[in-house]
Amino acid sequence: MELRGVNRVVIAVHNMEQSKDFYSKLLGATFHDANWTGEPFGIDVAISWDAGLELCAPMSGREADSVVTPFLAANGEGVMSVFFGVSDAGVAKEKAAMAGIETVHSLDFTREEIDEHLGGLFRKYEEHNLNSVKQCGFAITLAQIDPK
């Protein structure tokens, strides 16, 4: 398995539109809404592939119970997770397990899901979110994201 470096940084925010505006003005970032990925977790999601950022905010009406609510309450806005690119997500997940790091959530998108939700940008998109907060202070996601 080859490490490809940092793919993106996930930032928990209170207000999605204000945060997108801030990072767009500051960095020239272009954001793509990815709310379909966050809906089950009560969050709005916007990804900037060009800036390597993902913003997550509580959905309207879910401020009290979204997945980012505890982080925001404890830390305020800030880096919640880092995505590391890998050449083989399955092998990376196994290595994490051998190191005693539990996978808490996984995604492996079909070709249809990549085309529908990710604009067909990728040939492969698989990610594994690890329970690494105790070890390093933030969540690590191992992601195999192969461009077309």
Coordinates of C-alpha atoms in Angstrom, one line a residue:
M1 CA 0.0 0.0 0.0
E2 CA 1.3 3.4 -1.0
L3 CA 0.6 6.5 1.0
R4 CA -0.5 9.4 -1.2
G5 CA -0.4 12.2 1.4
V6 CA -3.1 14.4 2.8
N7 CA -6.2 14.4 0.6
R8 CA -8.2 16.9 2.6
V9 CA -8.8 18.4 6.0
V10 CA -12.3 18.3 7.5
I11 CA -13.3 21.4 9.4
A12 CA -16.4 21.5 11.7
V13 CA -18.2 24.8 11.4
H14 CA -21.4 26.4 12.8
N15 CA -22.5 28.1 9.6
M16 CA -21.9 26.5 6.3
E17 CA -22.6 29.4 4.0
Q18 CA -20.5 31.9 6.0
S19 CA -17.6 29.3 6.1
K20 CA -17.8 28.6 2.4
D21 CA -17.7 32.3 1.7
F22 CA -14.7 32.7 4.0
Y23 CA -12.6 29.9 2.5
S24 CA -13.6 30.9 -1.0
K25 CA -12.5 34.5 -0.5
L26 CA -9.3 33.5 1.5
L27 CA -8.2 30.6 -0.7
G28 CA -10.2 30.8 -3.9
A29 CA -11.7 27.5 -3.0
T30 CA -14.6 26.1 -5.1
F31 CA -17.1 24.1 -3.0
H32 CA -19.4 21.3 -4.1
D33 CA -22.3 20.4 -1.9
A34 CA -22.2 16.8 -0.7
N35 CA -25.1 16.9 1.8
W36 CA -26.3 13.5 0.7
T37 CA -23.2 12.0 2.5
G38 CA -24.0 13.9 5.7
E39 CA -27.7 13.6 5.9
P40 CA -27.7 10.4 8.0
F41 CA -25.4 12.1 10.4
G42 CA -27.4 15.3 10.7
I43 CA -24.8 17.4 8.9
D44 CA -24.4 19.6 5.8
V45 CA -21.2 18.8 3.9
A46 CA -19.3 20.9 1.3
I47 CA -16.1 19.7 -0.3
S48 CA -13.5 21.7 -2.1
W49 CA -11.3 19.3 -4.1
D50 CA -9.1 22.1 -5.3
A51 CA -8.3 23.4 -1.7
G52 CA -8.3 20.1 0.0
L53 CA -11.1 21.1 2.4
E54 CA -14.3 19.6 3.6
L55 CA -16.7 21.7 5.7
C56 CA -19.2 20.0 8.0
A57 CA -22.0 21.9 9.8
P58 CA -25.1 20.8 11.7
M59 CA -28.2 20.6 9.5
S60 CA -31.0 23.0 10.3
G61 CA -33.1 21.4 13.0
R62 CA -30.3 19.0 13.9
E63 CA -28.0 21.4 15.9
A64 CA -28.6 19.5 19.1
D65 CA -27.9 15.9 17.8
S66 CA -25.6 16.1 14.7
V67 CA -22.4 14.2 14.6
V68 CA -20.4 17.4 14.7
T69 CA -22.4 18.9 17.7
P70 CA -20.2 17.4 20.4
F71 CA -17.0 18.5 18.6
L72 CA -18.3 22.0 18.2
A73 CA -19.4 22.2 21.8
A74 CA -16.1 21.0 23.1
N75 CA -13.7 22.7 20.7
G76 CA -15.5 25.3 18.7
E77 CA -14.9 25.4 15.0
G78 CA -11.7 23.7 13.8
V79 CA -10.0 20.6 12.3
M80 CA -12.0 17.5 13.1
S81 CA -10.5 15.0 10.7
V82 CA -7.8 14.4 8.2
F83 CA -8.2 12.3 5.1
F84 CA -5.0 10.5 4.0
G85 CA -4.9 9.2 0.5
V86 CA -3.8 5.6 0.0
S87 CA -3.4 3.3 -3.0
D88 CA -5.4 0.4 -1.4
A89 CA -8.0 1.3 1.1
G90 CA -8.7 -2.3 2.1
V91 CA -5.0 -3.0 2.9
A92 CA -4.9 0.4 4.8
K93 CA -7.9 -0.6 6.9
E94 CA -6.3 -4.0 7.7
K95 CA -3.0 -2.2 8.8
A96 CA -5.0 0.1 11.1
A97 CA -6.8 -2.9 12.7
M98 CA -3.4 -4.6 13.2
A99 CA -2.3 -1.3 15.0
G100 CA -5.3 -1.5 17.2
I101 CA -7.2 1.3 15.6
E102 CA -10.9 0.5 15.0
T103 CA -12.8 1.5 11.9
V104 CA -16.0 3.2 12.8
H105 CA -17.5 3.9 9.4
S106 CA -16.7 2.9 5.8
L107 CA -17.9 3.9 2.3
D108 CA -17.2 2.2 -1.0
F109 CA -19.1 4.0 -3.7
T110 CA -20.3 2.2 -6.8
R111 CA -19.7 3.6 -10.3
E112 CA -23.2 5.0 -10.3
E113 CA -22.8 6.8 -7.0
I114 CA -19.5 8.3 -8.1
D115 CA -21.2 9.5 -11.3
E116 CA -24.3 10.8 -9.5
H117 CA -22.8 12.4 -6.4
L118 CA -19.1 13.1 -7.3
G119 CA -19.6 14.3 -10.8
G120 CA -17.9 11.3 -12.3
L121 CA -14.5 12.7 -11.2
F122 CA -13.1 9.4 -9.9
R123 CA -12.6 5.8 -11.0
K124 CA -12.6 4.5 -7.4
Y125 CA -13.8 6.1 -4.1
E126 CA -13.4 4.1 -0.9
E127 CA -12.9 5.5 2.6
H128 CA -12.5 4.1 6.1
N129 CA -13.0 6.4 9.1
L130 CA -10.9 5.4 12.1
N131 CA -11.4 5.9 15.8
S132 CA -8.1 7.7 16.3
V133 CA -9.0 10.7 18.4
K134 CA -7.4 9.3 21.6
Q135 CA -4.1 8.6 19.8
C136 CA -3.7 11.8 17.8
G137 CA -6.5 14.3 18.8
F138 CA -8.4 14.0 15.6
A139 CA -10.1 11.4 13.4
I140 CA -8.2 9.8 10.6
T141 CA -9.8 8.7 7.4
L142 CA -8.0 6.4 5.0
A143 CA -9.2 7.0 1.5
Q144 CA -8.5 5.5 -1.9
I145 CA -9.6 8.1 -4.4
D146 CA -8.4 7.2 -7.8
P147 CA -8.9 9.9 -10.5
K148 CA -10.4 8.9 -13.9

